[in-house]
JSON list of C-alpha atoms and ligand atoms in Angstrom, two decimals:
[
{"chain": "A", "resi": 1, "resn": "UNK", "atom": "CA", "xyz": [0.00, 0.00, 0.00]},
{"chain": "A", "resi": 2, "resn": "UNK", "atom": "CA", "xyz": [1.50, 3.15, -1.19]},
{"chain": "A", "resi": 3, "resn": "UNK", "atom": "CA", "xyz": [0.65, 5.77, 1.89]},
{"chain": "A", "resi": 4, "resn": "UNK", "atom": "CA", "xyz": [1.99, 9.54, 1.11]},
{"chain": "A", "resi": 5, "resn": "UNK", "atom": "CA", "xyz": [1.75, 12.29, 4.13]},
{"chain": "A", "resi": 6, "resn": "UNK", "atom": "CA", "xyz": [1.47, 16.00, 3.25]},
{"chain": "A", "resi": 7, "resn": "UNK", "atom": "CA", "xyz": [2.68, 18.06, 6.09]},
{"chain": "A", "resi": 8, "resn": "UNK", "atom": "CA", "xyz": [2.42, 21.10, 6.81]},
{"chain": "A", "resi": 9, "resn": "UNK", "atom": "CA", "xyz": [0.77, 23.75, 9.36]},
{"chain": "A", "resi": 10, "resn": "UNK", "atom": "CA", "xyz": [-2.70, 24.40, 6.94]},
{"chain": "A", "resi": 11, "resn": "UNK", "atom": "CA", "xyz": [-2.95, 28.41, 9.28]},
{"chain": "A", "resi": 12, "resn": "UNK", "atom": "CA", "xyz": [-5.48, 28.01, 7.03]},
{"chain": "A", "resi": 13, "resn": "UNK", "atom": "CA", "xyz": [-5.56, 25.64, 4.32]},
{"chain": "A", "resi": 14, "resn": "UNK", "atom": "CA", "xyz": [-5.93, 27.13, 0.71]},
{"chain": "A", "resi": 15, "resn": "UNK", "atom": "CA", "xyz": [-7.12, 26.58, -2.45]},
{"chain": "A", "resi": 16, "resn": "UNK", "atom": "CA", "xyz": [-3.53, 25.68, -3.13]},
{"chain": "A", "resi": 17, "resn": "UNK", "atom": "CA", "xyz": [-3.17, 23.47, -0.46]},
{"chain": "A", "resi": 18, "resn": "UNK", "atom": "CA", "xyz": [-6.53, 21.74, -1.87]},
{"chain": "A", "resi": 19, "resn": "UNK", "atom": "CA", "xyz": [-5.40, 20.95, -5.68]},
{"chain": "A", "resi": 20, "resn": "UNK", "atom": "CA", "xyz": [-2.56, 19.60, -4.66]},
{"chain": "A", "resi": 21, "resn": "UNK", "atom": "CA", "xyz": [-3.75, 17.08, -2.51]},
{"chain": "A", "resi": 22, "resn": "UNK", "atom": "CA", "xyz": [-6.72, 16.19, -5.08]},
{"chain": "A", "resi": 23, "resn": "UNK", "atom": "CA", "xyz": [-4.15, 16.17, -8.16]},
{"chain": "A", "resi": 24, "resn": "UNK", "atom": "CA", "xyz": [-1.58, 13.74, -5.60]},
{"chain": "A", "resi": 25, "resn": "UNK", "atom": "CA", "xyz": [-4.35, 11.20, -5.42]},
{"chain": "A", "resi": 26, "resn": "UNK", "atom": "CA", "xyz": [-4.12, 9.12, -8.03]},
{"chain": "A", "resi": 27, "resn": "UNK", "atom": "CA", "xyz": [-0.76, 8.08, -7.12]},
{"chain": "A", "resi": 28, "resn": "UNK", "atom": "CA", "xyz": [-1.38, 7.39, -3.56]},
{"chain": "A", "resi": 29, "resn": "UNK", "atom": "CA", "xyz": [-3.75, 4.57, -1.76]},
{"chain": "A", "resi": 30, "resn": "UNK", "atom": "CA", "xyz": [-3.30, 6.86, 1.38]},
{"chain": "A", "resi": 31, "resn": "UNK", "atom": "CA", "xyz": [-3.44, 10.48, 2.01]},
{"chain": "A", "resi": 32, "resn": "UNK", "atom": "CA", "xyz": [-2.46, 11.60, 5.31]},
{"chain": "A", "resi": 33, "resn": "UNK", "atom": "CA", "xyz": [-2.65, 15.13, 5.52]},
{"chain": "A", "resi": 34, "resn": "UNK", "atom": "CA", "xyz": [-1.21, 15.75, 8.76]},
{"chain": "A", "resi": 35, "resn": "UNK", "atom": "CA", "xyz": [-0.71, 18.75, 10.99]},
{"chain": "A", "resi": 36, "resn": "UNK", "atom": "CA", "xyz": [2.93, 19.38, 12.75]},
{"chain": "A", "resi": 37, "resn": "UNK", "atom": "CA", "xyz": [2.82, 20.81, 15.61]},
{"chain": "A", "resi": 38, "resn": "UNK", "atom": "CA", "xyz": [5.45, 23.27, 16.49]},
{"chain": "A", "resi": 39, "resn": "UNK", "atom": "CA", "xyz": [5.41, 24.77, 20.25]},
{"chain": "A", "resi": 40, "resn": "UNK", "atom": "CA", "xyz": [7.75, 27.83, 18.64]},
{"chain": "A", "resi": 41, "resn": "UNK", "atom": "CA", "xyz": [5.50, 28.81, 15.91]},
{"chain": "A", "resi": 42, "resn": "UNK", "atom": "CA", "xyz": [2.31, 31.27, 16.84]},
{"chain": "A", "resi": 43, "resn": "UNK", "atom": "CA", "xyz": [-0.73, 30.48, 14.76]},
{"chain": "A", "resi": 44, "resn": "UNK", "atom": "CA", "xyz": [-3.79, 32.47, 13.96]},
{"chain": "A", "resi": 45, "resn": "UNK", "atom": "CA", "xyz": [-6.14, 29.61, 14.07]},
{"chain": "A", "resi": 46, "resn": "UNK", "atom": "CA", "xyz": [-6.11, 26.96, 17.13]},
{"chain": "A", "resi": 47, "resn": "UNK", "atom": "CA", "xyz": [-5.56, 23.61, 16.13]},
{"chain": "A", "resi": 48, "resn": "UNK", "atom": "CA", "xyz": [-8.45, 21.99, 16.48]},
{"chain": "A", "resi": 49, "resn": "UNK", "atom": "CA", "xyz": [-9.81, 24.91, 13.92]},
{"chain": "A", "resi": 50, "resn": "UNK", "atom": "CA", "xyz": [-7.48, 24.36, 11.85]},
{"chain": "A", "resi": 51, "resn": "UNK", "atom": "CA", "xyz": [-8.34, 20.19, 11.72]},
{"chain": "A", "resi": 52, "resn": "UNK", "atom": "CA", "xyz": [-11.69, 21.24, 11.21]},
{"chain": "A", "resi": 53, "resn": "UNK", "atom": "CA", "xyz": [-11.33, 23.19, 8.05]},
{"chain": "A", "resi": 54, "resn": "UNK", "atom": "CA", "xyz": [-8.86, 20.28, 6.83]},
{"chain": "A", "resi": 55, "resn": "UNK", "atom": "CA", "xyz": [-11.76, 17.56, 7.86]},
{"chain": "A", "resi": 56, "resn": "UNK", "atom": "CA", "xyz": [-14.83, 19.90, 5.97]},
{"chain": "A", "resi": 57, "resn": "UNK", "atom": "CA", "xyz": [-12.43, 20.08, 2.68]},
{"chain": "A", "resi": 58, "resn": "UNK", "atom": "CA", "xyz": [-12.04, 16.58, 1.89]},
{"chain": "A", "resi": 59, "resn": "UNK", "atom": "CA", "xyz": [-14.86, 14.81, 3.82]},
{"chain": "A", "resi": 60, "resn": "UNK", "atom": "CA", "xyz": [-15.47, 13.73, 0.73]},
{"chain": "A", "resi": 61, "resn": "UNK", "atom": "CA", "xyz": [-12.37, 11.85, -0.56]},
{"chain": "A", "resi": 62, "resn": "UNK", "atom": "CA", "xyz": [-12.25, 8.68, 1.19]},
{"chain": "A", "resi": 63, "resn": "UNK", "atom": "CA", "xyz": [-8.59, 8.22, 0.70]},
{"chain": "A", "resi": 64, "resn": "UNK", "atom": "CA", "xyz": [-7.67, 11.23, 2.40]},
{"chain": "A", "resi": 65, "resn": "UNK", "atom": "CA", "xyz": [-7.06, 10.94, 6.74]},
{"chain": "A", "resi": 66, "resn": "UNK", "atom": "CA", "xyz": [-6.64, 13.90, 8.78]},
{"chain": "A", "resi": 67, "resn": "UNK", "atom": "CA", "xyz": [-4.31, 13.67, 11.96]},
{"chain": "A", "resi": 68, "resn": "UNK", "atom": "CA", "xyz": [-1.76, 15.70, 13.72]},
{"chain": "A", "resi": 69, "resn": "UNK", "atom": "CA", "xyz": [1.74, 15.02, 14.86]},
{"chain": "A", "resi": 70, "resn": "UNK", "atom": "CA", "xyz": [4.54, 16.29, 17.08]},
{"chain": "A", "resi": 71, "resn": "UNK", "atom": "CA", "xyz": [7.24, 14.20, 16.83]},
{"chain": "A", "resi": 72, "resn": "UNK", "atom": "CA", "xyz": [9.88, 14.13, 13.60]},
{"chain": "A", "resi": 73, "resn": "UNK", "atom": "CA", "xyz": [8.32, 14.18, 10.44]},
{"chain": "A", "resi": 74, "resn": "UNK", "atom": "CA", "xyz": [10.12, 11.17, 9.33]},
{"chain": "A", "resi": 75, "resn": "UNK", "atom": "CA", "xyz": [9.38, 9.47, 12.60]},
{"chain": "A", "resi": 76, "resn": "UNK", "atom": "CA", "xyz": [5.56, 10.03, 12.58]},
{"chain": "A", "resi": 77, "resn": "UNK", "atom": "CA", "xyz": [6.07, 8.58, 8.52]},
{"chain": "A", "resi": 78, "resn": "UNK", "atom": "CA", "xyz": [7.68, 5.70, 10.16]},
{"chain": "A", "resi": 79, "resn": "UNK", "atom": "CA", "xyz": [4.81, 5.16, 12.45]},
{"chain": "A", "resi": 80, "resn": "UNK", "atom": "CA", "xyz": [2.12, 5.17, 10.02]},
{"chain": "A", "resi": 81, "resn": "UNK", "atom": "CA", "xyz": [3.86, 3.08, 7.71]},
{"chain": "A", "resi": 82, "resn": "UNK", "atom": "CA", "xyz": [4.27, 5.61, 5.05]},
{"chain": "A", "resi": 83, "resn": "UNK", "atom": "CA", "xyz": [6.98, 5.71, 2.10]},
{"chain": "A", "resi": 84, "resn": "UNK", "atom": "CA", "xyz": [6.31, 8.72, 0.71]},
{"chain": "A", "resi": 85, "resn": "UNK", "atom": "CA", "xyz": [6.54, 12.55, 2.20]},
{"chain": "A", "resi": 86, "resn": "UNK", "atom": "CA", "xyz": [4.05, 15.31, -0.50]},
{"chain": "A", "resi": 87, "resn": "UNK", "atom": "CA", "xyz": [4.97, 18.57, -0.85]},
{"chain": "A", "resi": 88, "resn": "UNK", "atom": "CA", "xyz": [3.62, 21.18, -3.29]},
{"chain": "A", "resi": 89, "resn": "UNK", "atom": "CA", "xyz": [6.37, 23.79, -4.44]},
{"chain": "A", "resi": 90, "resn": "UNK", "atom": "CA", "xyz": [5.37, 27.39, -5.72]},
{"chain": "A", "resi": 91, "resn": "UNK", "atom": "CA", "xyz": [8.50, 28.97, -6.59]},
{"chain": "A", "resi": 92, "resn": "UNK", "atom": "CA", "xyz": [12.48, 29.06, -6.27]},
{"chain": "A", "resi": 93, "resn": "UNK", "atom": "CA", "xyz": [12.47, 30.02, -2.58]},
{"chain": "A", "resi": 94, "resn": "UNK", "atom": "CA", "xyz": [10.14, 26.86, -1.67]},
{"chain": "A", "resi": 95, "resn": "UNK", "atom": "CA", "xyz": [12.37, 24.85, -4.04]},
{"chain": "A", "resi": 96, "resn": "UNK", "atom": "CA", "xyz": [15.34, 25.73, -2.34]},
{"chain": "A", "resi": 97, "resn": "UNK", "atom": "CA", "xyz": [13.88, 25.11, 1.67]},
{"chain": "A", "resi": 98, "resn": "UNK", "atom": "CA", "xyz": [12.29, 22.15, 0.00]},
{"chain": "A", "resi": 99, "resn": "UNK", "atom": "CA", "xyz": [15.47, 20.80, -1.32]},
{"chain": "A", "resi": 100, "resn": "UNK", "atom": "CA", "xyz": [17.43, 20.54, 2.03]},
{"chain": "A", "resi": 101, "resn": "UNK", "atom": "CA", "xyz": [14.23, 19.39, 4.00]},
{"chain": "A", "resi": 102, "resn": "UNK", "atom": "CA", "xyz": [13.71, 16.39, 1.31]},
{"chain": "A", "resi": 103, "resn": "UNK", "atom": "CA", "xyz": [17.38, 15.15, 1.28]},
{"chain": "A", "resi": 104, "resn": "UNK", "atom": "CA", "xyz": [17.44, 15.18, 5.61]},
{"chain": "A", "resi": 105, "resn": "UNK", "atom": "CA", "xyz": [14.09, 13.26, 5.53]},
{"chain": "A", "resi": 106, "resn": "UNK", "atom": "CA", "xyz": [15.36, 10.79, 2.94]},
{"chain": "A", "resi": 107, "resn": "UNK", "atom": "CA", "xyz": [18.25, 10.37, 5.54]},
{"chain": "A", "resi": 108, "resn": "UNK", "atom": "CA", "xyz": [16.70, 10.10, 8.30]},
{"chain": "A", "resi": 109, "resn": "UNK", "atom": "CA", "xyz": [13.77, 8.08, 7.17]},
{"chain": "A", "resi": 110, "resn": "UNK", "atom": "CA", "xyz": [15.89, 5.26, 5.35]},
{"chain": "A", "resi": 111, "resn": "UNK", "atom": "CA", "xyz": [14.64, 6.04, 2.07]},
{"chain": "A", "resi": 112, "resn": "UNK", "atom": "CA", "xyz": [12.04, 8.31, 3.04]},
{"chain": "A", "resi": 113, "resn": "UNK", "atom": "CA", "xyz": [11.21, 9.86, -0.56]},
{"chain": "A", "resi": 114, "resn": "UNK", "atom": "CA", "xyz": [9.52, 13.37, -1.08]},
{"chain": "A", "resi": 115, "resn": "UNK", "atom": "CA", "xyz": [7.28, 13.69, -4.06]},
{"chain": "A", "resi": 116, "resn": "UNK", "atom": "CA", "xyz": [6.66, 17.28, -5.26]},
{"chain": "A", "resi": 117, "resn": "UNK", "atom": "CA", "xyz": [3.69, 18.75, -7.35]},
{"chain": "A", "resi": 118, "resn": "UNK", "atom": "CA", "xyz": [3.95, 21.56, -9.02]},
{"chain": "A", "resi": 119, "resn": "UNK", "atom": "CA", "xyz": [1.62, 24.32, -7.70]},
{"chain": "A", "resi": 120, "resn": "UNK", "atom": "CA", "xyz": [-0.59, 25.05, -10.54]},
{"chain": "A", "resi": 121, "resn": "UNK", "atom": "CA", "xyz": [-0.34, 28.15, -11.94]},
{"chain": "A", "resi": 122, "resn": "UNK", "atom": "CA", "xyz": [-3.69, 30.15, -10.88]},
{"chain": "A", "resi": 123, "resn": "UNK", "atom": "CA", "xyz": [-2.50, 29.47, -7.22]},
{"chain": "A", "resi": 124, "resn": "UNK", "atom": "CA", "xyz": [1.09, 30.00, -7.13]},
{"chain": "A", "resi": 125, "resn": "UNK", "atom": "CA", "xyz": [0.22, 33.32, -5.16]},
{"chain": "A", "resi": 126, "resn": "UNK", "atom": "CA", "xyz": [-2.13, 32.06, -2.92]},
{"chain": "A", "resi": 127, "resn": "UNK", "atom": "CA", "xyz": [-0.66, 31.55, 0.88]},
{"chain": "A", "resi": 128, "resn": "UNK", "atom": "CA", "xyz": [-1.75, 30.88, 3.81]},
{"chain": "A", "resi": 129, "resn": "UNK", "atom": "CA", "xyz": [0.29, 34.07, 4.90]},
{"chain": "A", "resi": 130, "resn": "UNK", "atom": "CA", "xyz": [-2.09, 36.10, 2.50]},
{"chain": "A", "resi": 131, "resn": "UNK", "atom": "CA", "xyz": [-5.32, 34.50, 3.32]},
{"chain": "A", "resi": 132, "resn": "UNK", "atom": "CA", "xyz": [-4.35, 35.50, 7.09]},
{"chain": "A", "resi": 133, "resn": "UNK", "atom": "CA", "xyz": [-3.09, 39.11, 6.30]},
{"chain": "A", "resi": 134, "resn": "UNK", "atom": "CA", "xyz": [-6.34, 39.21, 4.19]},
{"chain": "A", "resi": 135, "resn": "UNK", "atom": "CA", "xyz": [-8.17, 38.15, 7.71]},
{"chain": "A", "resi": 136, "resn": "UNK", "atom": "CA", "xyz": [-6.41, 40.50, 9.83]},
{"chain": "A", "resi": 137, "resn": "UNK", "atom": "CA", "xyz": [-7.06, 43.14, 7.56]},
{"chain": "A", "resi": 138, "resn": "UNK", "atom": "CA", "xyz": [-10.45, 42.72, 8.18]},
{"chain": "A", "resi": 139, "resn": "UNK", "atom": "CA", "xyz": [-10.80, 42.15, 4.25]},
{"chain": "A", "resi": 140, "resn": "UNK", "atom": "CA", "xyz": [-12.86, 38.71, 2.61]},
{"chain": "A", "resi": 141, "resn": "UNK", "atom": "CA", "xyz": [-10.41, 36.11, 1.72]},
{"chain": "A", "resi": 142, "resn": "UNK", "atom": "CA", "xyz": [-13.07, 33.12, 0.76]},
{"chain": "A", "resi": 143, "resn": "UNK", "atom": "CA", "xyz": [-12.02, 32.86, -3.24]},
{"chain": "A", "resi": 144, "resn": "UNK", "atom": "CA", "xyz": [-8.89, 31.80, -1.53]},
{"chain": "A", "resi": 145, "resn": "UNK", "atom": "CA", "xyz": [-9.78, 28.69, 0.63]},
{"chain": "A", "resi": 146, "resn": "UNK", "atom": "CA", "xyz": [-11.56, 25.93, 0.01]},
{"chain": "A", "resi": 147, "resn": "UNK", "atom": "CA", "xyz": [-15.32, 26.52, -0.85]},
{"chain": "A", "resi": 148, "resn": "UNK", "atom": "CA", "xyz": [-16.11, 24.18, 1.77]},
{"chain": "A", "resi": 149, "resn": "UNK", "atom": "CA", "xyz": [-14.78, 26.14, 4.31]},
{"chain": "A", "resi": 150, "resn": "UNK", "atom": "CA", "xyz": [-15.93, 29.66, 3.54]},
{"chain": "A", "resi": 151, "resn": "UNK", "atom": "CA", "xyz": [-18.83, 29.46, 5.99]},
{"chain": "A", "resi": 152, "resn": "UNK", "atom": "CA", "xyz": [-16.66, 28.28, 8.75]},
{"chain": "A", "resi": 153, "resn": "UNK", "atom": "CA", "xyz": [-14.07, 31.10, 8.91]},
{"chain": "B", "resi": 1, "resn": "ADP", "atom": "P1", "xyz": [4.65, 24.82, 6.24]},
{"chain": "B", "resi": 1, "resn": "ADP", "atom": "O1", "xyz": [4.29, 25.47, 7.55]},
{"chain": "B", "resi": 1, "resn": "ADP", "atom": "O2", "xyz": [5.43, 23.54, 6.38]},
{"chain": "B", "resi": 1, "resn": "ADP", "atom": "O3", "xyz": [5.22, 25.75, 5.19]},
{"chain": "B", "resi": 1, "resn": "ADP", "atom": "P2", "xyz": [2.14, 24.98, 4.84]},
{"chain": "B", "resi": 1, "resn": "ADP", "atom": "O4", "xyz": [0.88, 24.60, 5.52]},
{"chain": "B", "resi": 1, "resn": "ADP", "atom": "O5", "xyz": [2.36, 26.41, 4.55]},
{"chain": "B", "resi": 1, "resn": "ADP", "atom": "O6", "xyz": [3.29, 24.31, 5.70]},
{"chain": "B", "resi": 1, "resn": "ADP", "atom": "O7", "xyz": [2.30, 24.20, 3.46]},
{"chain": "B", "resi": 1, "resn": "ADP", "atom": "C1", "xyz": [2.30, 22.81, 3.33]},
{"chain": "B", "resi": 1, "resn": "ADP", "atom": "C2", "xyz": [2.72, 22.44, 1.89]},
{"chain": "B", "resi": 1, "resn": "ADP", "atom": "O8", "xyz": [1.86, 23.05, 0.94]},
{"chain": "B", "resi": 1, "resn": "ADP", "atom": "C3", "xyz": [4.11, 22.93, 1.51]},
{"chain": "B", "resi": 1, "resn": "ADP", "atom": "O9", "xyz": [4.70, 21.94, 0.69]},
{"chain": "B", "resi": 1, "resn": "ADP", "atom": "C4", "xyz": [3.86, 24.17, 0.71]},
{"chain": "B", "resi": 1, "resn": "ADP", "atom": "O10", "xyz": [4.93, 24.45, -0.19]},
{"chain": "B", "resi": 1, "resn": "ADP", "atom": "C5", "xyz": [2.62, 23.76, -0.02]},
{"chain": "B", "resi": 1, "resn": "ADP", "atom": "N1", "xyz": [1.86, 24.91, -0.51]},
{"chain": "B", "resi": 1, "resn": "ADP", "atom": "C6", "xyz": [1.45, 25.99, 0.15]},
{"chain": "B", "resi": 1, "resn": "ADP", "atom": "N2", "xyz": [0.74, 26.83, -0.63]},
{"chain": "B", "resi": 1, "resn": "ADP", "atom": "C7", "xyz": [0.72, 26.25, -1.86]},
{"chain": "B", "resi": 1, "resn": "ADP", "atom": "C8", "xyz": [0.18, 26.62, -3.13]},
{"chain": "B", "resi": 1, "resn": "ADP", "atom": "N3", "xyz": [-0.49, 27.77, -3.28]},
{"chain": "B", "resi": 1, "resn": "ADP", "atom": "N4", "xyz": [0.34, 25.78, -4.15]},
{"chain": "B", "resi": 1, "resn": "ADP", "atom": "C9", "xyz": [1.03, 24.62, -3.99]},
{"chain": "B", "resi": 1, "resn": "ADP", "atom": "N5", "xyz": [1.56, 24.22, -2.84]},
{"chain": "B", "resi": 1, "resn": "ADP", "atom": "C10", "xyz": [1.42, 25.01, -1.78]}
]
């Protein structure tokens, strides 16, 4: 079984964040979008918000499984028995973090291997660093995050 985890901190999850888990699917029997949490790192939206939008967006895609971790990434990959790290890259800059990240899981994960989607074009703006600017602002960010979640923020 071929089980892929997309990590990441979803502070909120975007439309971004969405295609690239729907256009990883085919090549996965497993999903596990999965939230890291980092005791450094302030967040606008509490966790359990922040599952919450992740479960509304793909409640319906079976393959997908929501969870949250705290340990290593490649440790928690370990755990759940998965071979295969996702990562969606926008530009240069997230190539280059991505790069040193990828070859340090692959390391410490014996074999661990990261598979990386292109953003697709119409989104390679979109953030989750705008959407909560947009928020703070007190301006509407909803053609930015998932439709399912529009109501919730
Ligand atoms: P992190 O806190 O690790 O940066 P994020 O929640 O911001 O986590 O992002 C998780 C993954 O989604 C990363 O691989 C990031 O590059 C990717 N990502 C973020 N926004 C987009 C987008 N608009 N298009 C494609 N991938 C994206």
């Amino acid at each position: 079984m071929n089980i892929a985890v997309l990590p990441g901190s979803f502070d909120p999850i975007t439309k971004g964040h969405e295609d690239i888990v729907r256009r990883a699917l085919p090549l996965f029997d497993k999903l596990i979008v999965a939230v890291g949490i980092n005791s450094v790192k302030k967040y606008l939206f509490p966790l359990e918000q922040r599952l919450a939008f992740l479960e509304a967006t793909f409640a319906d895609e079976p393959k997908v499984e929501i969870d949250t971790y705290q340990k290593l990434t490649a440790d928690y990959c370990a755990e759940k028995g998965a071979r295969f790290i996702l990562r969606g890259t926008r530009n240069s800059t997230d190539y280059n973090y991505e790069n040193t990240i990828a070859h340090l899981n692959r390391d410490l994960g014996d074999g661990l291997e990261t598979i990386f989607l292109m953003s697709a074009p119409e989104y390679s703006f979109y953030s989750s660093t705008i959407v909560r600017e947009i928020i703070k602002g007190g301006g509407n960010a909803d053609k930015y995050v998932p439709d399912a979640i529009v109501t919730m923020l």
